[in-house]
Amino acid sequence: MTRIEEIYHEAKSDKWFQGFAFFCRIVLAASFIPTGLVKIMGERFAEGLPSNNPLGHYFDALSLTGYYYTFIGIAQVIVAILILIPRTSFLGVLMYFPMIVNICVLTYATRFAGTRANTMLLLACLFLLIWNYDRLKFLLPFKQPKIEPPALPKPLGVRLRVMFFGACFALLAFVIIGTSYLWEIGPGNSEAECRNQCDKVPGACEFCDCIYKEGKSLDSCLAAFNRTKDIRKTNAE
């Protein structure tokens, strides 16, 4: 058994790590139950998001897809329940992973303000996949030697706990700070939120008009914003 596998089995028997895994399961389930119920009831998801917002266009179209919209909601609730039940939590995490990857790509593509929350959910899901490595490894496309876990794993040292949870806090700080500077400009969750950028970013008001008043796509508004920025730069030179 390699040292990494030894640490893995030590972590699996550690109460701090067990508590963290339980916390991650609760968070993942809590993220899908209300959103799934909204879809099952046939209500538009994120009702406060305007229809002329880039992500609002998507939610409007999705809510009009009939029983497909209901199907997504049922799938989300089932996945959440599977994650909450210890015996089926691994299956639930496996089903949750492609769904949260899709959601993350969607929110990054539309510059949604809630991107950092979805990124954290993706990281929590990745942790649970690693937490279930003893079962996940049999699904990987390479031969796995059969290794029996130790009957009595050694207690996990305080140093490893501090290193792990310190790395978690550092990663969360990186996500929060990094997503704050990820884009020069974004549509926000409303026209008012978008216009808050007008004093800080030249051309932001024209960008917001393009999104919320003219109803153009995010890509075309960004292209116009970048053209205006290049003209300003050229004139300044």
GROMACS .gro file of N, CA and C in nm, residues 13-128:
model
  348
   13SER      N    1  -1.124   0.730   0.823
   13SER     CA    2  -1.159   0.692   0.961
   13SER      C    3  -1.153   0.811   1.056
   14ASP      N    4  -1.119   0.928   1.005
   14ASP     CA    5  -1.105   1.047   1.090
   14ASP      C    6  -1.239   1.119   1.101
   15LYS      N    7  -1.278   1.156   1.223
   15LYS     CA    8  -1.408   1.218   1.246
   15LYS      C    9  -1.419   1.355   1.180
   16TRP      N   10  -1.307   1.429   1.175
   16TRP     CA   11  -1.311   1.561   1.112
   16TRP      C   12  -1.343   1.549   0.963
   17PHE      N   13  -1.278   1.456   0.896
   17PHE     CA   14  -1.302   1.435   0.754
   17PHE      C   15  -1.440   1.376   0.729
   18GLN      N   16  -1.484   1.288   0.816
   18GLN     CA   17  -1.618   1.232   0.803
   18GLN      C   18  -1.723   1.342   0.816
   19GLY      N   19  -1.700   1.431   0.911
   19GLY     CA   20  -1.793   1.544   0.929
   19GLY      C   21  -1.793   1.636   0.808
   20PHE      N   22  -1.675   1.659   0.750
   20PHE     CA   23  -1.667   1.745   0.632
   20PHE      C   24  -1.738   1.681   0.513
   21ALA      N   25  -1.721   1.549   0.497
   21ALA     CA   26  -1.790   1.479   0.388
   21ALA      C   27  -1.941   1.486   0.407
   22PHE      N   28  -1.989   1.471   0.531
   22PHE     CA   29  -2.131   1.482   0.560
   22PHE      C   30  -2.182   1.623   0.528
   23PHE      N   31  -2.103   1.724   0.565
   23PHE     CA   32  -2.138   1.863   0.536
   23PHE      C   33  -2.151   1.885   0.385
   24CYS      N   34  -2.056   1.832   0.309
   24CYS     CA   35  -2.060   1.847   0.163
   24CYS      C   36  -2.184   1.780   0.104
   25ARG      N   37  -2.221   1.664   0.158
   25ARG     CA   38  -2.341   1.595   0.109
   25ARG      C   39  -2.466   1.679   0.135
   26ILE      N   40  -2.473   1.740   0.253
   26ILE     CA   41  -2.589   1.824   0.288
   26ILE      C   42  -2.596   1.944   0.194
   27VAL      N   43  -2.481   2.006   0.168
   27VAL     CA   44  -2.478   2.124   0.082
   27VAL      C   45  -2.521   2.089  -0.060
   28LEU      N   46  -2.470   1.979  -0.114
   28LEU     CA   47  -2.506   1.939  -0.249
   28LEU      C   48  -2.656   1.908  -0.259
   29ALA      N   49  -2.707   1.837  -0.160
   29ALA     CA   50  -2.850   1.804  -0.162
   29ALA      C   51  -2.934   1.931  -0.150
   30ALA      N   52  -2.892   2.022  -0.063
   30ALA     CA   53  -2.967   2.146  -0.043
   30ALA      C   54  -2.966   2.234  -0.167
   31SER      N   55  -2.865   2.219  -0.251
   31SER     CA   56  -2.859   2.300  -0.373
   31SER      C   57  -2.954   2.251  -0.481
   32PHE      N   58  -2.994   2.124  -0.474
   32PHE     CA   59  -3.079   2.066  -0.578
   32PHE      C   60  -3.225   2.052  -0.539
   33ILE      N   61  -3.255   2.035  -0.410
   33ILE     CA   62  -3.394   2.012  -0.370
   33ILE      C   63  -3.484   2.132  -0.403
   34PRO      N   64  -3.449   2.255  -0.359
   34PRO     CA   65  -3.540   2.367  -0.392
   34PRO      C   66  -3.546   2.397  -0.541
   35THR      N   67  -3.432   2.390  -0.609
   35THR     CA   68  -3.433   2.418  -0.753
   35THR      C   69  -3.511   2.312  -0.830
   36GLY      N   70  -3.502   2.187  -0.783
   36GLY     CA   71  -3.578   2.081  -0.847
   36GLY      C   72  -3.728   2.096  -0.825
   37LEU      N   73  -3.767   2.133  -0.702
   37LEU     CA   74  -3.909   2.149  -0.670
   37LEU      C   75  -3.972   2.262  -0.752
   38VAL      N   76  -3.895   2.369  -0.773
   38VAL     CA   77  -3.945   2.480  -0.855
   38VAL      C   78  -3.979   2.431  -0.995
   39LYS      N   79  -3.895   2.347  -1.052
   39LYS     CA   80  -3.918   2.295  -1.188
   39LYS      C   81  -4.036   2.197  -1.189
   40ILE      N   82  -4.046   2.115  -1.085
   40ILE     CA   83  -4.157   2.020  -1.078
   40ILE      C   84  -4.291   2.092  -1.072
   41MET      N   85  -4.295   2.205  -0.999
   41MET     CA   86  -4.418   2.283  -0.987
   41MET      C   87  -4.446   2.368  -1.110
   42GLY      N   88  -4.352   2.365  -1.207
   42GLY     CA   89  -4.374   2.437  -1.332
   42GLY      C   90  -4.345   2.585  -1.326
   43GLU      N   91  -4.280   2.630  -1.219
   43GLU     CA   92  -4.247   2.772  -1.206
   43GLU      C   93  -4.112   2.802  -1.272
   44ARG      N   94  -4.096   2.925  -1.317
   44ARG     CA   95  -3.970   2.965  -1.378
   44ARG      C   96  -3.861   2.973  -1.273
   45PHE      N   97  -3.747   2.912  -1.301
   45PHE     CA   98  -3.636   2.916  -1.207
   45PHE      C   99  -3.572   3.055  -1.208
   46ALA      N  100  -3.527   3.101  -1.090
   46ALA     CA  101  -3.464   3.234  -1.076
   46ALA      C  102  -3.559   3.341  -1.129
   47GLU      N  103  -3.677   3.350  -1.067
   47GLU     CA  104  -3.780   3.441  -1.116
   47GLU      C  105  -3.737   3.587  -1.110
   48GLY      N  106  -3.644   3.620  -1.021
   48GLY     CA  107  -3.598   3.758  -1.011
   48GLY      C  108  -3.504   3.799  -1.121
   49LEU      N  109  -3.458   3.703  -1.200
   49LEU     CA  110  -3.364   3.732  -1.308
   49LEU      C  111  -3.443   3.779  -1.430
   50PRO      N  112  -3.415   3.901  -1.480
   50PRO     CA  113  -3.494   3.954  -1.593
   50PRO      C  114  -3.483   3.868  -1.718
   51SER      N  115  -3.588   3.870  -1.799
   51SER     CA  116  -3.589   3.790  -1.921
   51SER      C  117  -3.485   3.839  -2.022
   52ASN      N  118  -3.447   3.968  -2.015
   52ASN     CA  119  -3.349   4.019  -2.111
   52ASN      C  120  -3.205   4.003  -2.061
   53ASN      N  121  -3.188   3.936  -1.947
   53ASN     CA  122  -3.055   3.898  -1.902
   53ASN      C  123  -3.010   3.775  -1.982
   54PRO      N  124  -2.880   3.762  -2.016
   54PRO     CA  125  -2.835   3.646  -2.095
   54PRO      C  126  -2.879   3.512  -2.037
   55LEU      N  127  -2.868   3.497  -1.904
   55LEU     CA  128  -2.912   3.372  -1.843
   55LEU      C  129  -3.063   3.367  -1.831
   56GLY      N  130  -3.127   3.486  -1.823
   56GLY     CA  131  -3.272   3.492  -1.820
   56GLY      C  132  -3.334   3.438  -1.948
   57HIS      N  133  -3.269   3.466  -2.064
   57HIS     CA  134  -3.315   3.410  -2.191
   57HIS      C  135  -3.320   3.257  -2.183
   58TYR      N  136  -3.215   3.200  -2.124
   58TYR     CA  137  -3.205   3.054  -2.114
   58TYR      C  138  -3.315   2.998  -2.025
   59PHE      N  139  -3.337   3.062  -1.909
   59PHE     CA  140  -3.439   3.012  -1.817
   59PHE      C  141  -3.580   3.025  -1.877
   60ASP      N  142  -3.603   3.131  -1.952
   60ASP     CA  143  -3.733   3.146  -2.018
   60ASP      C  144  -3.757   3.032  -2.116
   61ALA      N  145  -3.655   3.005  -2.199
   61ALA     CA  146  -3.668   2.898  -2.298
   61ALA      C  147  -3.683   2.762  -2.230
   62LEU      N  148  -3.605   2.740  -2.123
   62LEU     CA  149  -3.609   2.611  -2.054
   62LEU      C  150  -3.745   2.587  -1.990
   63SER      N  151  -3.806   2.691  -1.936
   63SER     CA  152  -3.936   2.675  -1.869
   63SER      C  153  -4.048   2.644  -1.967
   64LEU      N  154  -4.023   2.664  -2.097
   64LEU     CA  155  -4.125   2.640  -2.198
   64LEU      C  156  -4.108   2.504  -2.268
   65THR      N  157  -4.021   2.420  -2.214
   65THR     CA  158  -3.995   2.290  -2.278
   65THR      C  159  -4.088   2.179  -2.230
   66GLY      N  160  -4.191   2.215  -2.155
   66GLY     CA  161  -4.292   2.116  -2.115
   66GLY      C  162  -4.239   2.014  -2.015
   67TYR      N  163  -4.265   1.886  -2.043
   67TYR     CA  164  -4.230   1.782  -1.945
   67TYR      C  165  -4.079   1.762  -1.934
   68TYR      N  166  -4.001   1.814  -2.030
   68TYR     CA  167  -3.855   1.808  -2.016
   68TYR      C  168  -3.811   1.891  -1.896
   69TYR      N  169  -3.876   2.006  -1.877
   69TYR     CA  170  -3.846   2.094  -1.763
   69TYR      C  171  -3.880   2.022  -1.633
   70THR      N  172  -3.994   1.953  -1.632
   70THR     CA  173  -4.034   1.875  -1.514
   70THR      C  174  -3.937   1.760  -1.490
   71PHE      N  175  -3.893   1.697  -1.598
   71PHE     CA  176  -3.798   1.586  -1.587
   71PHE      C  177  -3.669   1.630  -1.519
   72ILE      N  178  -3.618   1.748  -1.557
   72ILE     CA  179  -3.496   1.800  -1.495
   72ILE      C  180  -3.517   1.818  -1.345
   73GLY      N  181  -3.632   1.873  -1.307
   73GLY     CA  182  -3.662   1.893  -1.165
   73GLY      C  183  -3.668   1.762  -1.089
   74ILE      N  184  -3.735   1.662  -1.147
   74ILE     CA  185  -3.745   1.530  -1.082
   74ILE      C  186  -3.606   1.469  -1.067
   75ALA      N  187  -3.524   1.480  -1.171
   75ALA     CA  188  -3.388   1.425  -1.166
   75ALA      C  189  -3.307   1.492  -1.055
   76GLN      N  190  -3.321   1.623  -1.040
   76GLN     CA  191  -3.246   1.694  -0.937
   76GLN      C  192  -3.288   1.650  -0.797
   77VAL      N  193  -3.418   1.633  -0.776
   77VAL     CA  194  -3.466   1.590  -0.644
   77VAL      C  195  -3.420   1.447  -0.614
   78ILE      N  196  -3.426   1.359  -0.714
   78ILE     CA  197  -3.381   1.220  -0.694
   78ILE      C  198  -3.233   1.216  -0.660
   79VAL      N  199  -3.152   1.294  -0.731
   79VAL     CA  200  -3.008   1.298  -0.704
   79VAL      C  201  -2.983   1.349  -0.562
   80ALA      N  202  -3.056   1.451  -0.521
   80ALA     CA  203  -3.040   1.506  -0.386
   80ALA      C  204  -3.073   1.401  -0.280
   81ILE      N  205  -3.180   1.326  -0.300
   81ILE     CA  206  -3.219   1.222  -0.204
   81ILE      C  207  -3.114   1.111  -0.200
   82LEU      N  208  -3.064   1.072  -0.315
   82LEU     CA  209  -2.960   0.968  -0.321
   82LEU      C  210  -2.835   1.013  -0.244
   83ILE      N  211  -2.799   1.140  -0.257
   83ILE     CA  212  -2.681   1.191  -0.187
   83ILE      C  213  -2.702   1.188  -0.035
   84LEU      N  214  -2.822   1.215   0.009
   84LEU     CA  215  -2.850   1.219   0.153
   84LEU      C  216  -2.848   1.081   0.217
   85ILE      N  217  -2.885   0.978   0.142
   85ILE     CA  218  -2.887   0.841   0.197
   85ILE      C  219  -2.745   0.783   0.191
   86PRO      N  220  -2.688   0.742   0.304
   86PRO     CA  221  -2.549   0.693   0.304
   86PRO      C  222  -2.522   0.580   0.204
   87ARG      N  223  -2.615   0.485   0.193
   87ARG     CA  224  -2.592   0.370   0.105
   87ARG      C  225  -2.588   0.409  -0.043
   88THR      N  226  -2.658   0.516  -0.079
   88THR     CA  227  -2.668   0.555  -0.220
   88THR      C  228  -2.595   0.686  -0.249
   89SER      N  229  -2.522   0.738  -0.151
   89SER     CA  230  -2.459   0.869  -0.168
   89SER      C  231  -2.358   0.870  -0.282
   90PHE      N  232  -2.285   0.760  -0.300
   90PHE     CA  233  -2.186   0.755  -0.408
   90PHE      C  234  -2.254   0.764  -0.545
   91LEU      N  235  -2.364   0.692  -0.562
   91LEU     CA  236  -2.439   0.698  -0.687
   91LEU      C  237  -2.491   0.840  -0.710
   92GLY      N  238  -2.539   0.903  -0.603
   92GLY     CA  239  -2.589   1.039  -0.614
   92GLY      C  240  -2.481   1.138  -0.655
   93VAL      N  241  -2.361   1.121  -0.598
   93VAL     CA  242  -2.249   1.210  -0.633
   93VAL      C  243  -2.208   1.189  -0.779
   94LEU      N  244  -2.208   1.063  -0.824
   94LEU     CA  245  -2.174   1.036  -0.964
   94LEU      C  246  -2.274   1.102  -1.059
   95MET      N  247  -2.401   1.103  -1.022
   95MET     CA  248  -2.503   1.165  -1.106
   95MET      C  249  -2.496   1.317  -1.095
   96TYR      N  250  -2.459   1.366  -0.978
   96TYR     CA  251  -2.453   1.511  -0.955
   96TYR      C  252  -2.340   1.576  -1.035
   97PHE      N  253  -2.228   1.504  -1.050
   97PHE     CA  254  -2.108   1.563  -1.109
   97PHE      C  255  -2.130   1.618  -1.251
   98PRO      N  256  -2.183   1.539  -1.347
   98PRO     CA  257  -2.202   1.597  -1.481
   98PRO      C  258  -2.303   1.711  -1.482
   99MET      N  259  -2.400   1.707  -1.390
   99MET     CA  260  -2.500   1.814  -1.386
   99MET      C  261  -2.439   1.944  -1.337
  100ILE      N  262  -2.354   1.937  -1.234
  100ILE     CA  263  -2.294   2.061  -1.182
  100ILE      C  264  -2.187   2.114  -1.277
  101VAL      N  265  -2.119   2.025  -1.351
  101VAL     CA  266  -2.024   2.071  -1.453
  101VAL      C  267  -2.098   2.149  -1.560
  102ASN      N  268  -2.212   2.098  -1.604
  102ASN     CA  269  -2.294   2.167  -1.704
  102ASN      C  270  -2.339   2.303  -1.653
  103ILE      N  271  -2.383   2.308  -1.527
  103ILE     CA  272  -2.430   2.434  -1.468
  103ILE      C  273  -2.315   2.534  -1.460
  104CYS      N  274  -2.197   2.487  -1.420
  104CYS     CA  275  -2.080   2.576  -1.409
  104CYS      C  276  -2.042   2.635  -1.544
  105VAL      N  277  -2.038   2.551  -1.647
  105VAL     CA  278  -2.004   2.600  -1.781
  105VAL      C  279  -2.107   2.704  -1.825
  106LEU      N  280  -2.234   2.679  -1.797
  106LEU     CA  281  -2.341   2.772  -1.833
  106LEU      C  282  -2.324   2.907  -1.764
  107THR      N  283  -2.297   2.904  -1.634
  107THR     CA  284  -2.285   3.030  -1.560
  107THR      C  285  -2.159   3.108  -1.598
  108TYR      N  286  -2.051   3.037  -1.627
  108TYR     CA  287  -1.930   3.106  -1.674
  108TYR      C  288  -1.954   3.166  -1.812
  109ALA      N  289  -2.023   3.093  -1.899
  109ALA     CA  290  -2.046   3.140  -2.036
  109ALA      C  291  -2.134   3.265  -2.038
  110THR      N  292  -2.228   3.274  -1.944
  110THR     CA  293  -2.318   3.389  -1.940
  110THR      C  294  -2.274   3.496  -1.840
  111ARG      N  295  -2.158   3.475  -1.778
  111ARG     CA  296  -2.103   3.571  -1.680
  111ARG      C  297  -2.202   3.596  -1.566
  112PHE      N  298  -2.263   3.490  -1.519
  112PHE     CA  299  -2.363   3.499  -1.412
  112PHE      C  300  -2.294   3.534  -1.280
  113ALA      N  301  -2.361   3.618  -1.202
  113ALA     CA  302  -2.302   3.665  -1.076
  113ALA      C  303  -2.289   3.553  -0.972
  114GLY      N  304  -2.367   3.446  -0.988
  114GLY     CA  305  -2.360   3.335  -0.892
  114GLY      C  306  -2.261   3.229  -0.930
  115THR      N  307  -2.167   3.263  -1.016
  115THR     CA  308  -2.070   3.164  -1.065
  115THR      C  309  -1.986   3.106  -0.953
  116ARG      N  310  -1.945   3.190  -0.858
  116ARG     CA  311  -1.856   3.139  -0.751
  116ARG      C  312  -1.926   3.034  -0.666
  117ALA      N  313  -2.058   3.049  -0.642
  117ALA     CA  314  -2.131   2.950  -0.562
  117ALA      C  315  -2.134   2.816  -0.634
  118ASN      N  316  -2.156   2.819  -0.765
  118ASN     CA  317  -2.158   2.695  -0.842
  118ASN      C  318  -2.019   2.631  -0.848
  119THR      N  319  -1.916   2.715  -0.851
  119THR     CA  320  -1.778   2.663  -0.848
  119THR      C  321  -1.751   2.590  -0.718
  120MET      N  322  -1.800   2.646  -0.607
  120MET     CA  323  -1.782   2.581  -0.477
  120MET      C  324  -1.856   2.448  -0.471
  121LEU      N  325  -1.974   2.442  -0.532
  121LEU     CA  326  -2.049   2.316  -0.536
  121LEU      C  327  -1.973   2.212  -0.617
  122LEU      N  328  -1.911   2.255  -0.726
  122LEU     CA  329  -1.831   2.163  -0.807
  122LEU      C  330  -1.712   2.109  -0.727
  123LEU      N  331  -1.647   2.197  -0.650
  123LEU     CA  332  -1.533   2.154  -0.567
  123LEU      C  333  -1.578   2.057  -0.459
  124ALA      N  334  -1.695   2.082  -0.399
  124ALA     CA  335  -1.747   1.991  -0.297
  124ALA      C  336  -1.778   1.854  -0.358
  125CYS      N  337  -1.830   1.854  -0.481
  125CYS     CA  338  -1.859   1.728  -0.549
  125CYS      C  339  -1.729   1.653  -0.580
  126LEU      N  340  -1.626   1.725  -0.622
  126LEU     CA  341  -1.497   1.662  -0.649
  126LEU      C  342  -1.439   1.600  -0.523
  127PHE      N  343  -1.456   1.668  -0.410
  127PHE     CA  344  -1.408   1.611  -0.283
  127PHE      C  345  -1.480   1.480  -0.253
  128LEU      N  346  -1.611   1.477  -0.274
  128LEU     CA  347  -1.686   1.355  -0.245
  128LEU      C  348  -1.650   1.242  -0.340
   0.00000   0.00000   0.00000
